[in-house]
């Protein structure tokens, strides 16, 4: 493509309101333009990147045995009413009425449409497993669109749905899609992890998120420094087994701790450290008050408390409630002699403590030399805490580290959630009606583009990985009015194209400085500068990623390009 | 693709409400499913056809120097208010409000978005001409969606927009796009014509529609039997020059024609024929009554009257108005002695009449032997009539014929309509602000799919042209439980794929009759049946288009396929 023919409106100034690098550079390099809050035009360069990401997705999805279709954005309200989501989805679902007053949703996702379609057209168990996918524009009216394409209101998604007659078949396809996603994000050269996630309100079973590691990510990921274990912070299992110290058990002592409230204060006051203390918190789990114990240097994970106690709602008890119940302020709570008043649950780490410190349920007093098994009763030891950096990895391999992540993919075993709600069924081998077992699998396509831009840039602009670069090569004649330069640039442009490279030729009559700055901003893998040595057939090659530059003759250039683009 | 892995839900029954063949077969062959009135899911086979059409479009648009981008469906109401179309577009424009109450249109077309974008990012004359296009989903809330994809409410369109600093530049790009469109529809193997169209209310100058010839088309096309001239019936110029008969001019005679009203009645009564009569009609053109004369065997074209008289509104006068004005019923109207009462305009054909018949402006009387130049005055002779089949072609080459057409493309010189309305401008070579001169160019992508299905079918189903067939080859093992058949079918499937053919393998355990019927319905160019002679490596090849069948050995098959698929 000749640059004069396409539209790459680069900006010198940093755009206002663009907080993160990908957003800044995608605007500055002319890849995107905002049409409304969270609504963008993909300019010609971005469209090419999207096409490449989409083609990678298509290849891997086809390899995983999925067939592509294309469903509409306009979805009748009735379908969403059947699934119940017309009411539960809230303001994020964009809605409208047609000229006859019929209600429609703009597709935020397509479980309803595909379930209805399959219910109409797949009556027999023989037609399953069946995996269908589409790459399509989605609409979600985010409360606060931000970060450019990372959280938009109109965006491109690959969504896939699988239909099964058994959990085993779902497991098998789920694994295939897992593998496909791993290939997709690997081919996009992203640094990512597949993390265990919470299945949340939607029901269903296993679910994993594909997270691109990035400081601007909104989620914390826990991952092993040795294996490929990774999970959302909320989900990661803390250790169950701790080395029991060999200290001699001392006698329980009640000590005065005037005005010492926090774990830090108490442990310092008693010349100990937080890891020797027991942190005691009172929760209201549904209608019952319970005490949860964790080690002083650990934090309680509410989700684990909720799941562990099998409660619907779990929240910290209010101060006044606690003082009313235990006649003691929260700074001196403890499990000793508490069992008449409420159940006590403790994290596994508490069990391994010896000669520990805990509150005495009396204002200004704590116990020392507490032995959990000797001095109080625990109804059940469970995993109640957030894992910490340095903890052993839950899979037993290495230690965990933390990172921030951008979610680019999500795979989910839906089970029968939708098929049962919508009465969608097939006939099994015995002729009996059965609800489909379903899986769903999403990739944020436009978000993936942004995530790549976020991971691949330097101070001068974007640095596209070869596989998804808008073009491979940027050919720049320094002076387009110089005949030798123009001629050689055109010659190379045609040569590269005929060798199946994608080439952008900067044929604009701009100053060299402008061209080079634009070229760095755009970030194609290789730049070929045709300058004063054009008469001798010599050009300069620059590798965007490494900054390496060297001069080559026309004849050496093809093998060199092959080498650079393979390595880049 | 193995048929068991994809979803091709064929139907034995003729679907209700599907009036035309393309709609019937696309439903029956499992290409499309309706989600709501005028809203469809493109099933896997249709998706593949769309991809192929889109790729052809992309290649030809790129060759024409256009760059692809992708604009959003959500368009802020403000943009449509700027152009004025928020009010004029009417119910066809789908509208909604976001969670903050801001108004949006769902893109029915993108003149507003692209004009705003270019206005922001193209400030200099140096950046033009610039042609941008997208392939995107459009929304139009049709009053009466029908004919499947032919008139839907959510559909796929290629829309292109060009920006220029001069009319000459617009002309040049218009011609390039004309050529691109011709290539696109030719590669889709459509029987089409580029026809001159009315630029209508939108303003602008030249405009042409690309019409696929089809009896179910909603428009009448006039085309030359010799040249490539074609126009909408409303637009086609009728001849200006007619041979003047050499008859001796007879004397004017007024004759009684009791109860003879129509041209047919009068001409029969007077032993003449309609081609010798003058048809006199009274129109109200804005606020003035005028008489329009055409030959008795011709029909008045209102649009030509409107354009010829340069009137805003033209309509036939009511009977009561005429009787009040001329004291005569409409069956006996005529131009003689009328000039005091209203102006008389006549079609060119009237001038060439001799010894003609016309009404006498007296109930029950007509004149015979009327000589137009002798007996009455005409204010102006113009082209006022519809062209007829058999008339000479307006380009002077051959005679015209009529056909019905489906509009699949439209190219349009917009001029400054949008740029002036929206205040969109650039700086010219002298630094002066100028409005962009624009062109716009559309192709109905999903409609093109339908048009192909409408032109390429027989009583057994669809017959896809090779270039856009969902797959090239349908491999059918007659009995999947027969090991030799299954094995050979798989072997051929892999062989064809490795030779870059796209192959559908019917690996279902259905009866042979079902498979063959489905295969004919789907309509891939070549069918390979693997039956009882599988053991001898012999299969049957059937060409879908011609019905030819022959047996070949495994070794002969590749060269034969190459030959068939090239010829098909």
Tab-separated table of C-alpha atoms in Angstrom, chain A residues 1 3 5-7 9 33 35-36 39-44 47 58 62 65-74 76 91 94-96 98-100 104 106 117 121-122 127 130 132 139 141-143 153-154 156, chain B residues 1 3 5-7 9 33 35-36 39-44 47 58 62 65-74 76 91 94-96 98-100 104 106 117 121-122 127 130 132 139 141-143 153-154 156:
chain	number	residue	atom	x	y	z
A	1	UNK	CA	0.000	0.000	0.000
A	3	UNK	CA	0.912	5.751	2.147
A	5	UNK	CA	-3.544	6.209	-0.760
A	6	UNK	CA	-4.475	5.205	2.755
A	7	UNK	CA	-5.269	7.154	5.911
A	9	UNK	CA	-3.270	10.305	10.594
A	33	UNK	CA	-10.376	7.246	16.262
A	35	UNK	CA	-16.655	8.269	17.436
A	36	UNK	CA	-18.381	8.326	20.830
A	39	UNK	CA	-17.061	3.582	20.337
A	40	UNK	CA	-14.217	3.619	17.814
A	41	UNK	CA	-13.424	3.553	14.133
A	42	UNK	CA	-10.698	1.058	13.289
A	43	UNK	CA	-8.548	2.950	10.834
A	44	UNK	CA	-6.845	1.094	7.946
A	47	UNK	CA	-8.228	-3.123	10.428
A	58	UNK	CA	-10.177	-18.930	12.589
A	62	UNK	CA	-11.189	-24.811	12.782
A	65	UNK	CA	-13.296	-28.721	15.161
A	66	UNK	CA	-15.466	-25.624	15.327
A	67	UNK	CA	-17.566	-24.290	12.425
A	68	UNK	CA	-18.026	-20.601	11.781
A	69	UNK	CA	-21.376	-18.885	11.393
A	70	UNK	CA	-22.581	-15.337	11.835
A	71	UNK	CA	-25.482	-14.384	14.054
A	72	UNK	CA	-27.227	-11.016	14.035
A	73	UNK	CA	-26.726	-8.110	16.420
A	74	UNK	CA	-30.482	-7.522	16.605
A	76	UNK	CA	-35.616	-10.254	19.863
A	91	UNK	CA	-28.151	-1.311	31.907
A	94	UNK	CA	-28.536	-1.918	24.937
A	95	UNK	CA	-32.174	-2.065	23.966
A	96	UNK	CA	-34.375	-0.570	21.282
A	98	UNK	CA	-38.440	-1.353	15.972
A	99	UNK	CA	-40.980	0.702	13.999
A	100	UNK	CA	-43.710	-1.709	15.081
A	104	UNK	CA	-34.812	-5.889	20.673
A	106	UNK	CA	-28.233	-5.395	20.707
A	117	UNK	CA	-31.003	-21.946	16.829
A	121	UNK	CA	-32.103	-27.489	14.135
A	122	UNK	CA	-30.314	-30.119	16.228
A	127	UNK	CA	-25.372	-34.337	15.721
A	130	UNK	CA	-21.191	-29.491	17.925
A	132	UNK	CA	-20.066	-23.174	16.520
A	139	UNK	CA	-22.541	-4.058	22.247
A	141	UNK	CA	-23.183	-0.158	27.511
A	142	UNK	CA	-20.324	0.011	30.028
A	143	UNK	CA	-20.845	2.445	32.886
A	153	UNK	CA	-19.125	-0.213	24.279
A	154	UNK	CA	-18.949	-1.587	20.732
A	156	UNK	CA	-15.274	-7.239	18.289
B	1	UNK	CA	-14.819	-29.890	6.692
B	3	UNK	CA	-20.291	-32.695	7.689
B	5	UNK	CA	-18.729	-31.260	12.585
B	6	UNK	CA	-20.651	-28.410	11.012
B	7	UNK	CA	-24.316	-27.448	10.934
B	9	UNK	CA	-29.760	-28.351	8.639
B	33	UNK	CA	-32.173	-19.101	9.521
B	35	UNK	CA	-34.059	-14.817	13.970
B	36	UNK	CA	-36.648	-12.062	13.564
B	39	UNK	CA	-32.968	-10.574	10.604
B	40	UNK	CA	-31.020	-13.735	9.815
B	41	UNK	CA	-28.257	-15.984	11.049
B	42	UNK	CA	-25.785	-16.862	8.314
B	43	UNK	CA	-25.181	-20.556	8.879
B	44	UNK	CA	-21.719	-22.049	8.209
B	47	UNK	CA	-20.710	-17.605	5.994
B	58	UNK	CA	-11.541	-6.482	-1.164
B	62	UNK	CA	-7.717	-2.421	-3.301
B	65	UNK	CA	-6.883	2.300	-4.814
B	66	UNK	CA	-9.244	2.146	-1.838
B	67	UNK	CA	-8.146	1.475	1.751
B	68	UNK	CA	-10.248	-0.564	4.159
B	69	UNK	CA	-11.302	0.610	7.591
B	70	UNK	CA	-14.131	-0.324	9.923
B	71	UNK	CA	-16.553	2.188	11.366
B	72	UNK	CA	-18.935	1.508	14.238
B	73	UNK	CA	-22.641	0.685	14.054
B	74	UNK	CA	-23.381	3.018	16.966
B	76	UNK	CA	-24.148	9.599	17.766
B	91	UNK	CA	-38.619	5.211	10.539
B	94	UNK	CA	-33.158	2.535	14.039
B	95	UNK	CA	-32.549	4.659	17.093
B	96	UNK	CA	-31.753	4.071	20.746
B	98	UNK	CA	-27.576	4.772	25.973
B	99	UNK	CA	-27.671	4.443	29.779
B	100	UNK	CA	-26.958	8.168	30.079
B	104	UNK	CA	-27.683	7.002	18.839
B	106	UNK	CA	-27.695	2.235	14.278
B	117	UNK	CA	-13.680	11.480	10.416
B	121	UNK	CA	-7.987	14.034	9.960
B	122	UNK	CA	-7.599	15.258	6.376
B	127	UNK	CA	-4.064	13.948	1.031
B	130	UNK	CA	-8.764	9.444	-0.820
B	132	UNK	CA	-12.012	4.523	2.063
B	139	UNK	CA	-29.403	-1.673	10.007
B	141	UNK	CA	-35.939	-0.908	9.689
B	142	UNK	CA	-37.723	-1.775	6.446
B	143	UNK	CA	-41.492	-1.419	6.521
B	153	UNK	CA	-33.352	-5.188	8.332
B	154	UNK	CA	-29.812	-6.215	9.329
B	156	UNK	CA	-23.969	-6.772	5.216
